[in-house]
CSV table of C-alpha atoms in Angstrom, one decimal:
chain,number,residue,atom,x,y,z
A,1171,MET,CA,-0.2,0.2,-0.3
A,1172,ASP,CA,1.5,3.5,-0.7
A,1173,LEU,CA,2.5,5.8,2.6
A,1174,LEU,CA,1.1,9.3,2.9
A,1175,ILE,CA,3.2,11.6,5.1
A,1176,GLN,CA,0.7,14.4,6.6
A,1177,HIS,CA,1.2,17.9,8.3
A,1178,GLY,CA,4.5,17.1,9.5
A,1179,THR,CA,7.7,19.3,9.5
A,1180,LEU,CA,10.7,18.0,7.0
A,1181,VAL,CA,14.3,19.1,8.4
A,1182,ASP,CA,17.5,18.4,6.9
A,1183,GLY,CA,21.2,19.8,7.5
A,1184,ARG,CA,20.0,23.1,5.7
A,1185,GLY,CA,16.5,24.1,7.3
A,1186,ARG,CA,12.9,23.0,8.1
A,1187,TYR,CA,9.7,23.5,6.1
A,1188,GLU,CA,6.6,22.2,6.2
A,1189,ALA,CA,5.8,19.1,3.6
A,1190,ASP,CA,4.2,15.8,3.2
A,1191,VAL,CA,5.9,13.0,1.3
A,1192,LEU,CA,4.4,10.0,-0.6
A,1193,ILE,CA,6.0,6.8,-0.6
A,1194,GLN,CA,4.6,4.3,-3.2
A,1195,ASN,CA,6.1,1.4,-4.2
A,1196,GLY,CA,9.3,1.4,-1.5
A,1197,VAL,CA,10.2,4.7,-3.8
A,1198,ILE,CA,9.6,8.6,-2.7
A,1199,ALA,CA,7.3,9.5,-5.2
A,1200,VAL,CA,6.6,13.0,-4.0
A,1201,VAL,CA,7.5,15.9,-1.3
A,1202,GLY,CA,5.0,18.5,-1.4
A,1203,GLN,CA,1.8,20.7,0.3
A,1204,ASN,CA,-1.1,19.6,0.9
A,1205,LEU,CA,-1.1,15.7,-0.9
A,1206,ASN,CA,-3.8,13.5,-1.4
A,1207,ALA,CA,-3.4,9.9,-2.4
A,1208,ARG,CA,-6.6,7.3,-3.2
A,1209,GLU,CA,-6.1,4.1,-0.9
A,1210,ALA,CA,-3.1,5.4,0.6
A,1211,GLU,CA,-1.8,4.4,4.3
A,1212,VAL,CA,-2.0,8.1,6.2
A,1213,TYR,CA,0.4,9.0,8.5
A,1214,ASP,CA,-0.6,12.3,10.7
A,1215,ALA,CA,2.8,13.6,11.3
A,1216,ALA,CA,1.3,16.8,12.8
A,1217,GLY,CA,3.7,18.6,15.4
A,1218,GLN,CA,6.1,15.9,14.9
A,1219,TYR,CA,9.5,16.5,12.6
A,1220,VAL,CA,9.9,13.9,9.2
A,1221,LEU,CA,14.0,13.6,9.2
A,1222,PRO,CA,16.0,11.2,6.1
A,1223,GLY,CA,16.0,7.7,8.0
A,1224,LEU,CA,18.5,7.6,10.9
A,1225,MET,CA,21.6,6.1,10.0
A,1226,ASP,CA,23.7,3.8,12.9
A,1227,ALA,CA,27.0,3.2,11.3
A,1228,HIS,CA,28.6,1.3,14.1
A,1229,VAL,CA,26.7,-1.7,14.9
A,1230,HIS,CA,27.8,-5.1,16.2
A,1231,PHE,CA,24.4,-7.7,15.6
A,1232,ARG,CA,26.3,-10.4,16.8
A,1233,ASP,CA,25.2,-12.9,13.5
A,1234,PRO,CA,27.2,-15.5,12.9
A,1235,GLY,CA,28.7,-17.3,15.7
A,1236,LEU,CA,27.9,-15.2,19.1
A,1237,THR,CA,23.8,-14.5,18.8
A,1238,HIS,CA,23.3,-15.5,21.9
A,1239,LYS,CA,24.6,-11.8,22.4
A,1240,GLU,CA,21.8,-10.4,19.0
A,1241,ASP,CA,21.1,-11.3,16.0
A,1242,PHE,CA,19.9,-9.8,13.2
A,1243,ALA,CA,15.7,-10.1,13.7
A,1244,THR,CA,16.9,-8.5,17.0
A,1245,GLY,CA,19.2,-6.6,16.5
A,1246,SER,CA,17.0,-4.9,13.2
A,1247,ARG,CA,14.0,-4.9,15.5
A,1248,ALA,CA,16.0,-2.3,18.0
A,1249,ALA,CA,17.0,0.0,15.4
A,1250,ILE,CA,13.5,0.3,14.0
A,1251,HIS,CA,12.7,1.6,17.5
A,1252,GLY,CA,15.5,3.9,17.8
A,1253,GLY,CA,15.0,5.6,14.8
A,1254,ILE,CA,17.2,3.7,13.0
A,1255,THR,CA,16.7,2.6,8.9
A,1256,ALA,CA,20.1,1.4,8.3
A,1257,VAL,CA,23.2,0.2,10.1
A,1258,LEU,CA,27.0,-0.8,9.1
A,1259,ASP,CA,27.2,-3.9,10.9
A,1260,MET,CA,31.3,-5.0,11.9
A,1261,PRO,CA,33.0,-7.8,11.2
A,1262,ASN,CA,34.4,-9.4,14.6
A,1263,VAL,CA,32.0,-12.5,14.8
A,1264,VAL,CA,32.5,-15.9,14.7
A,1265,PRO,CA,34.0,-16.7,12.4
A,1266,VAL,CA,35.3,-13.0,11.3
A,1267,THR,CA,34.0,-11.9,8.1
A,1268,ASN,CA,38.0,-11.9,6.2
A,1269,THR,CA,36.8,-13.4,2.9
A,1270,ARG,CA,34.6,-12.7,0.3
A,1271,GLN,CA,32.8,-15.8,1.2
A,1272,ARG,CA,31.8,-14.9,4.4
A,1273,LEU,CA,31.3,-11.3,3.3
A,1274,LEU,CA,28.7,-12.9,0.8
A,1275,ASP,CA,27.8,-15.6,3.6
A,1276,ARG,CA,26.3,-13.1,6.0
A,1277,MET,CA,25.1,-10.6,3.6
A,1278,ALA,CA,22.4,-13.6,2.2
A,1279,ALA,CA,21.9,-13.7,6.0
A,1280,ALA,CA,20.4,-10.8,6.5
A,1281,ALA,CA,18.8,-10.5,3.6
A,1282,GLU,CA,16.1,-13.1,5.3
A,1283,ARG,CA,16.4,-12.1,8.9
A,1284,CYS,CA,17.6,-8.6,8.7
A,1285,ALA,CA,14.5,-5.4,8.8
A,1286,VAL,CA,16.6,-2.3,8.0
A,1287,ASN,CA,19.1,-1.4,5.6
A,1288,ILE,CA,22.2,-2.7,6.3
A,1289,ARG,CA,26.3,-3.2,4.6
A,1290,PHE,CA,28.8,-4.5,5.5
A,1291,PHE,CA,32.7,-4.3,6.8
A,1292,ALA,CA,35.2,-6.7,5.3
A,1293,LEU,CA,37.6,-7.1,8.5
A,1294,LEU,CA,41.8,-7.1,7.9
A,1295,THR,CA,44.2,-10.1,9.2
A,1296,GLU,CA,47.4,-10.8,8.9
A,1297,ASP,CA,46.6,-13.3,6.1
A,1298,ASN,CA,44.0,-12.5,3.5
A,1299,LEU,CA,45.5,-9.0,1.3
A,1300,SER,CA,44.8,-11.3,-1.7
A,1301,GLU,CA,40.8,-11.3,-0.5
A,1302,MET,CA,40.3,-7.8,0.0
A,1303,GLU,CA,39.5,-7.1,-4.2
A,1304,GLY,CA,37.1,-9.7,-3.4
A,1305,MET,CA,35.5,-8.5,-1.0
A,1306,ALA,CA,35.3,-5.5,-2.4
A,1307,GLU,CA,33.7,-6.5,-5.4
A,1308,ALA,CA,31.1,-8.3,-3.3
A,1309,GLY,CA,29.7,-5.0,-1.7
A,1310,ALA,CA,32.2,-4.4,1.8
A,1311,VAL,CA,30.9,-1.0,2.5
A,1312,GLY,CA,34.8,-1.0,3.6
A,1313,PHE,CA,37.4,-2.5,5.8
A,1314,LYS,CA,37.9,-2.8,9.6
A,1315,LEU,CA,41.7,-2.3,10.7
A,1316,PHE,CA,41.4,-3.5,15.3
A,1317,LEU,CA,45.2,-1.5,15.9
A,1318,GLY,CA,44.1,-3.1,19.7
A,1319,THR,CA,42.3,-5.6,20.5
A,1320,SER,CA,38.5,-5.9,21.7
A,1321,THR,CA,36.0,-8.4,21.3
A,1322,GLY,CA,36.7,-11.0,19.2
A,1323,ASN,CA,41.0,-10.2,20.6
A,1324,VAL,CA,41.1,-10.2,16.6
A,1325,ALA,CA,45.4,-8.5,15.8
A,1326,CYS,CA,46.2,-6.0,14.2
A,1327,PRO,CA,48.8,-7.0,11.0
A,1328,PRO,CA,51.9,-6.6,10.9
A,1329,ASP,CA,53.2,-3.2,10.5
A,1330,GLY,CA,54.8,-4.7,7.1
A,1331,ILE,CA,50.8,-6.2,5.5
A,1332,LEU,CA,49.7,-3.6,7.1
A,1333,LEU,CA,51.2,-1.1,5.2
A,1334,GLU,CA,50.5,-2.8,1.8
A,1335,GLN,CA,46.4,-3.5,3.1
A,1336,PHE,CA,46.3,0.4,3.2
A,1337,ARG,CA,48.0,0.7,-0.1
A,1338,GLU,CA,45.4,-1.6,-1.7
A,1339,ALA,CA,42.6,0.3,0.1
A,1340,ARG,CA,43.5,3.3,-2.1
A,1341,ARG,CA,43.8,1.3,-5.7
A,1342,LEU,CA,40.2,-0.3,-4.1
A,1343,GLY,CA,38.5,3.3,-3.5
A,1344,LEU,CA,37.5,2.0,0.2
A,1345,ARG,CA,37.1,3.4,3.4
A,1346,ILE,CA,39.9,1.5,6.4
A,1347,ALA,CA,37.7,2.3,8.9
A,1348,VAL,CA,40.0,1.9,12.6
A,1349,HIS,CA,40.2,0.6,15.6
A,1350,ALA,CA,42.3,3.1,17.3
A,1351,GLU,CA,44.1,1.8,20.6
A,1352,ASN,CA,47.8,0.6,21.0
A,1353,ASN,CA,47.5,-2.9,22.4
A,1354,GLY,CA,51.0,-2.6,24.2
A,1355,ILE,CA,50.1,0.4,26.4
A,1356,ASN,CA,47.1,-1.1,27.4
A,1357,GLY,CA,48.7,-4.5,28.3
A,1358,TYR,CA,51.1,-2.7,30.3
A,1359,TYR,CA,48.9,-1.0,32.5
A,1360,SER,CA,46.7,-2.6,32.9
A,1361,LYS,CA,48.8,-6.0,34.1
A,1362,LEU,CA,50.1,-2.7,37.0
A,1363,TYR,CA,46.5,-2.5,38.2
A,1364,GLN,CA,45.9,-5.5,38.5
A,1365,ASP,CA,48.8,-6.4,40.7
A,1366,GLN,CA,48.3,-3.3,42.7
A,1367,GLY,CA,45.1,-4.7,43.4
A,1368,ARG,CA,42.7,-2.2,41.7
A,1369,THR,CA,39.4,-4.0,41.1
A,1370,ASP,CA,37.7,-0.8,41.0
A,1371,PRO,CA,35.9,0.2,37.9
A,1372,ALA,CA,37.2,4.2,37.8
A,1373,VAL,CA,40.6,2.0,37.1
A,1374,LEU,CA,39.7,1.5,33.3
A,1375,PRO,CA,40.5,5.1,31.7
A,1376,LEU,CA,43.7,4.7,33.8
A,1377,ALA,CA,44.2,1.3,32.5
A,1378,ARG,CA,43.2,1.9,29.4
A,1379,PRO,CA,44.7,5.8,29.1
A,1380,ALA,CA,44.0,8.7,26.4
A,1381,PHE,CA,47.6,8.1,25.3
A,1382,SER,CA,46.7,4.5,24.1
A,1383,GLU,CA,44.2,6.5,21.6
A,1384,ILE,CA,46.3,9.1,20.9
A,1385,GLU,CA,49.1,7.0,20.1
A,1386,ALA,CA,47.8,4.4,17.9
A,1387,VAL,CA,45.1,7.8,15.6
A,1388,ASN,CA,48.8,9.1,14.6
A,1389,ARG,CA,49.7,5.9,13.6
A,1390,ALA,CA,46.6,5.7,11.7
A,1391,ILE,CA,46.9,9.0,9.8
A,1392,ALA,CA,50.8,8.1,9.3
A,1393,PHE,CA,50.0,5.0,7.0
A,1394,SER,CA,46.7,7.2,5.4
A,1395,ARG,CA,49.0,10.0,4.8
A,1396,GLU,CA,51.8,7.5,2.8
A,1397,THR,CA,49.2,5.4,0.7
A,1398,GLY,CA,46.9,8.4,0.2
A,1399,ALA,CA,44.2,5.7,1.3
A,1400,GLY,CA,40.7,7.6,3.0
A,1401,LEU,CA,40.9,6.4,7.2
A,1402,HIS,CA,37.9,6.3,9.5
A,1403,ILE,CA,38.7,6.9,12.9
A,1404,CYS,CA,35.9,5.1,14.6
A,1405,HIS,CA,34.1,5.7,18.0
A,1406,VAL,CA,37.1,9.0,19.3
A,1407,SER,CA,37.0,9.7,23.0
A,1408,THR,CA,39.5,11.8,23.8
A,1409,GLY,CA,40.6,15.2,22.7
A,1410,GLY,CA,44.1,14.9,22.2
A,1411,ALA,CA,42.7,12.0,19.4
A,1412,LEU,CA,40.4,14.8,17.8
A,1413,ASN,CA,43.7,17.4,18.0
A,1414,LEU,CA,45.7,15.0,15.9
A,1415,ILE,CA,42.5,14.3,13.1
A,1416,ARG,CA,42.1,18.4,13.0
A,1417,ARG,CA,45.2,19.2,12.2
A,1418,ALA,CA,45.7,16.0,9.9
A,1419,LYS,CA,41.9,17.4,8.1
A,1420,ALA,CA,43.7,21.0,7.9
A,1421,GLU,CA,47.1,19.3,6.0
A,1422,GLY,CA,44.6,18.0,3.3
A,1423,VAL,CA,45.4,13.9,4.2
A,1424,ASP,CA,41.7,11.6,3.9
A,1425,VAL,CA,40.6,11.3,7.3
A,1426,THR,CA,37.2,10.7,9.0
A,1427,CYS,CA,35.7,10.1,13.0
A,1428,GLU,CA,32.9,9.3,14.8
A,1429,THR,CA,31.8,9.2,18.4
A,1430,ALA,CA,29.2,7.9,20.3
A,1431,PRO,CA,26.7,9.4,22.8
A,1432,GLN,CA,28.7,7.3,25.9
A,1433,TYR,CA,31.8,10.0,24.9
A,1434,LEU,CA,29.7,12.9,24.7
A,1435,LEU,CA,27.1,12.2,27.6
A,1436,LEU,CA,29.7,10.8,30.2
A,1437,ASN,CA,32.7,11.1,31.7
A,1438,ASP,CA,35.0,8.3,34.1
A,1439,SER,CA,33.5,9.9,37.1
A,1440,ALA,CA,30.4,7.3,35.9
A,1441,TYR,CA,32.4,4.4,36.9
A,1442,THR,CA,31.9,5.1,40.3
A,1443,THR,CA,28.1,6.1,40.2
A,1444,LYS,CA,27.1,3.0,37.0
A,1445,GLY,CA,30.4,0.4,37.9
A,1446,PRO,CA,31.4,-2.3,35.5
A,1447,ILE,CA,27.9,-1.9,33.1
A,1448,ILE,CA,29.5,0.8,31.0
A,1449,LYS,CA,32.6,-0.9,30.7
A,1450,ALA,CA,33.5,-0.2,26.8
A,1451,PHE,CA,36.6,0.1,24.4
A,1452,PRO,CA,37.0,2.9,24.2
A,1453,THR,CA,37.5,3.7,27.5
A,1454,ILE,CA,35.1,7.3,28.5
A,1455,LYS,CA,37.9,9.8,29.2
A,1456,SER,CA,38.2,12.8,31.9
A,1457,GLU,CA,35.7,16.1,31.2
A,1458,ALA,CA,38.2,18.0,29.4
A,1459,ASP,CA,37.4,15.5,27.0
A,1460,ARG,CA,33.6,14.9,26.8
A,1461,LEU,CA,34.1,18.8,25.6
A,1462,ALA,CA,36.7,18.8,23.8
A,1463,LEU,CA,34.3,16.6,22.0
A,1464,TRP,CA,31.2,18.8,22.2
A,1465,GLU,CA,33.8,21.1,20.2
A,1466,GLY,CA,34.5,18.6,17.5
A,1467,ILE,CA,30.7,18.4,17.2
A,1468,GLN,CA,30.2,21.7,17.0
A,1469,ASP,CA,33.3,23.0,14.6
A,1470,GLY,CA,32.8,20.3,12.2
A,1471,THR,CA,36.1,17.6,13.0
A,1472,ILE,CA,34.1,14.8,14.3
A,1473,ASP,CA,31.9,13.7,10.7
A,1474,PHE,CA,29.0,11.4,12.4
A,1475,ILE,CA,27.7,10.0,15.2
A,1476,ALA,CA,27.4,6.7,15.5
A,1477,THR,CA,27.0,4.0,18.4
A,1478,ASP,CA,29.3,0.9,18.6
A,1479,HIS,CA,26.0,-0.8,19.7
A,1480,ALA,CA,27.7,-3.7,21.7
A,1481,PRO,CA,25.0,-6.3,23.6
A,1482,HIS,CA,26.4,-8.9,26.0
A,1483,THR,CA,24.3,-10.3,28.1
A,1484,PRO,CA,24.1,-9.3,31.7
A,1485,GLU,CA,25.9,-11.9,33.3
A,1486,GLU,CA,28.6,-10.9,31.4
A,1487,LYS,CA,28.6,-7.4,32.3
A,1488,GLN,CA,28.9,-7.9,36.0
A,1489,GLY,CA,31.4,-9.6,38.5
A,1490,ASN,CA,35.4,-7.9,38.5
A,1491,ILE,CA,36.0,-5.5,37.0
A,1492,TRP,CA,39.5,-7.5,34.8
A,1493,THR,CA,37.0,-9.8,33.4
A,1494,VAL,CA,33.9,-8.2,32.9
A,1495,THR,CA,33.0,-8.0,28.8
A,1496,GLY,CA,33.5,-5.0,27.3
A,1497,GLY,CA,30.7,-2.8,24.8
A,1498,VAL,CA,26.9,-2.1,25.9
A,1499,SER,CA,24.1,-1.5,23.6
A,1500,GLY,CA,23.4,1.9,22.2
A,1501,VAL,CA,21.0,1.7,18.7
A,1502,GLU,CA,17.6,2.1,20.8
A,1503,VAL,CA,18.6,4.5,22.6
A,1504,ALA,CA,21.0,7.1,20.6
A,1505,LEU,CA,18.3,9.2,19.3
A,1506,PRO,CA,16.6,10.2,22.3
A,1507,LEU,CA,19.9,10.4,24.4
A,1508,MET,CA,20.9,13.1,21.3
A,1509,LEU,CA,17.2,14.7,20.9
A,1510,THR,CA,17.4,15.4,24.7
A,1511,GLU,CA,20.7,17.7,23.5
A,1512,VAL,CA,18.8,18.8,21.3
A,1513,ASN,CA,15.7,20.5,23.5
A,1514,GLN,CA,18.5,21.3,26.1
A,1515,GLY,CA,19.9,23.5,23.3
A,1516,ALA,CA,23.2,21.2,22.5
A,1517,ILE,CA,22.9,21.2,19.4
A,1518,SER,CA,20.3,21.9,16.8
A,1519,LEU,CA,18.1,19.7,15.0
A,1520,GLU,CA,19.2,20.9,11.9
A,1521,ARG,CA,23.3,19.9,12.8
A,1522,LEU,CA,21.2,16.2,14.1
A,1523,VAL,CA,20.4,15.5,10.8
A,1524,GLU,CA,23.3,16.2,9.2
A,1525,LEU,CA,25.3,13.4,12.1
A,1526,LEU,CA,23.2,10.8,12.5
A,1527,ALA,CA,21.7,11.2,8.4
A,1528,GLU,CA,24.1,13.1,5.8
A,1529,HIS,CA,27.3,12.4,6.7
A,1530,PRO,CA,27.4,9.2,7.8
A,1531,ALA,CA,26.0,8.3,4.1
A,1532,ARG,CA,28.9,10.0,2.6
A,1533,VAL,CA,31.3,9.2,4.5
A,1534,TRP,CA,30.3,5.6,3.8
A,1535,ASN,CA,28.9,6.0,0.1
A,1536,TRP,CA,25.6,5.0,0.5
A,1537,GLU,CA,23.9,6.0,-2.3
A,1538,GLY,CA,20.1,7.0,-1.9
A,1539,HIS,CA,20.4,7.2,2.2
A,1540,GLY,CA,20.5,10.7,4.0
A,1541,ALA,CA,17.8,13.0,2.3
A,1542,ILE,CA,14.5,12.6,1.5
A,1543,ARG,CA,14.1,13.5,-2.5
A,1544,PRO,CA,11.9,11.8,-5.7
A,1545,GLY,CA,13.1,8.7,-6.3
A,1546,LEU,CA,15.5,7.5,-3.5
A,1547,PRO,CA,14.5,4.4,-1.6
A,1548,ALA,CA,11.7,5.6,1.5
A,1549,ASN,CA,13.5,5.4,4.4
A,1550,VAL,CA,12.0,8.1,7.3
A,1551,THR,CA,12.4,8.3,10.7
A,1552,VAL,CA,9.9,10.9,12.6
A,1553,VAL,CA,10.4,12.5,16.1
A,1554,ASP,CA,8.1,13.7,18.5
A,1555,LEU,CA,10.4,16.2,20.6
A,1556,GLN,CA,7.8,16.7,23.3
A,1557,ARG,CA,7.8,12.8,24.6
A,1558,LYS,CA,9.6,12.8,27.8
A,1559,TRP,CA,10.5,9.2,29.2
A,1560,THR,CA,13.2,7.3,30.9
A,1561,ILE,CA,14.9,4.1,29.4
A,1562,ASP,CA,14.3,1.3,30.6
A,1563,GLU,CA,16.1,-1.7,29.8
A,1564,LYS,CA,13.3,-4.4,30.4
A,1565,LYS,CA,11.1,-2.0,27.4
A,1566,LEU,CA,13.9,-2.0,24.8
A,1567,HIS,CA,13.5,-4.2,21.9
A,1568,GLY,CA,17.3,-6.1,21.8
A,1569,LYS,CA,18.5,-10.3,22.5
A,1570,ASN,CA,20.0,-8.0,25.3
A,1571,ASN,CA,20.3,-3.9,26.5
A,1572,VAL,CA,21.8,-3.9,29.2
A,1573,THR,CA,23.1,0.7,28.6
A,1574,ALA,CA,25.2,2.6,29.8
A,1575,PHE,CA,22.1,5.1,30.1
A,1576,GLY,CA,19.0,2.8,31.9
A,1577,GLY,CA,17.6,4.7,33.7
A,1578,THR,CA,18.0,7.9,32.4
A,1579,GLU,CA,15.4,10.7,32.0
A,1580,VAL,CA,15.0,11.9,28.7
A,1581,GLN,CA,13.3,14.1,26.0
A,1582,GLY,CA,12.6,13.1,22.5
A,1583,ALA,CA,11.7,10.0,21.3
A,1584,ALA,CA,11.5,8.2,17.3
A,1585,ALA,CA,7.2,8.3,16.9
A,1586,ALA,CA,7.7,6.6,13.4
A,1587,THR,CA,10.3,4.5,11.4
A,1588,VAL,CA,9.3,3.7,8.0
A,1589,VAL,CA,12.0,1.8,6.2
A,1590,ASN,CA,11.6,0.8,2.6
A,1591,GLY,CA,8.3,2.1,2.6
A,1592,LYS,CA,7.3,-0.2,5.2
A,1593,LEU,CA,5.7,1.9,8.3
A,1594,TYR,CA,6.5,1.5,12.1
A,1595,ARG,CA,4.2,3.2,14.1
A,1596,LEU,CA,6.0,3.2,17.9
A,1597,THR,CA,4.7,3.2,20.9
A,1598,GLU,CA,6.2,2.8,24.3
C-alpha cells in the first residue's frame, strides 16, 4: 500500500519546512504541500518532525557465532524502535568476516532476517591481503582494522602487510575504519593496576589511557598520509586524538571520524556511579575530553555520531572489572539521548540530521540514504520532540539491552520509522 506522511515538518541539514511525503512502491514519489492519494495509508505527523532515515554506522549485531548476544532480527528490531533505518555492521563475529565468501554468507543471512538496510565491513587480518579485492567486489562498505584488540581479540597485521593493505584499499577506493588503541600501552597498565590489586571500575581509564588512543590515531594517520588511503577513526573518545584528526584534515589527509553518545554524555566519574556496566573500549575519559568532543561536533571535525552498539548478556556485564566484557547496547537509545540534547539547546535538530543521516551516508558512499527526495528509497524517521520518558532496559527491544543509560530521563523519541516504504508506528 502507498503511504502518505502528512502535516509534518521536514528537516535536513539546511533547515526545515512544512511538506507532505508520498511514498509509492517503497520509493519517495512526491514531496510537497497538501498532497492527497487515494487508498494510501496515512500517517499524521502533525507536531512532529520528519527526518531522512537515520543511520547507525557502527553496530555489532553479532551474527553469526555470537547470537546469544544479538542477531540480525533482534538487532534490527531495536534499530527500528530507535528510529534507525540503516546500519553498518562490524566483522568481529565468529568466524570473522575476512574472506569474500564469509562476507557473501553474512549478506545472504541478513537479507533473510534483518529488517533494516544493512551493509558490512570486511576485516583486515594478517593473511587476507589477497582477499581485499574480492571482498570489495562482493559489496564491502569498507575495511575494518583493529590496531588494538577489543571483543574477539582480533590481532593487528604486521606493519609491512598493513602498509600494503592501506595501498590496496587506496587502489580499491574503500576507506579503512580503525579501532584506535595501542595494545602495548593497554597491556602494560592493565597488568600494573591488576598487580596493585585495583578492582574498582574507576581504574579502567587508567588501564587503557587517553594516550593509547592518541598514539594509535597518530599511527593510523601516518599510514593514510603515506598511501593516500581513506581513513576513518571509530569512536573517538579523547580530545588529544581529535586534535590530531583536526590537524590532519587541515593538511589534506583523507581522514574522517565518529564519536558515540557515551563519550559525549558521560565522563570518567560515571565509573564510580554506574560501575562495570559501562565498561567499553575505548574507555570513557575525562570531563575535559568530553567537552573537547562537543567542540569537535560544533566545528565539524567529528563527521558523525554512531553508537558502537555492542550487546552482551547481563551475566557478561557483571563481576570483576577485569573480566567483565567490554561494550554496551546503543542502537535503540542514541536518538532519544541526542534529541534530549536538542531540547536542551546543545545542538540543533538540523545538525543532528547531518550527524545521524547525511554525513554517515556520504562518508560511506551509501547512495540513496541521508535525504528525502523523489526517486530515493523511502527511508524516513519521524520524531516527537515533546515525549518525556525514562530509558528502561526491560522495555528495550534487542536481545540483550545492557546500556550505559538505563534509568536516564530523556525528552524525544522516534514516533515512526519507515524502512523502504514499510511503516512502523512506534509506541511505548
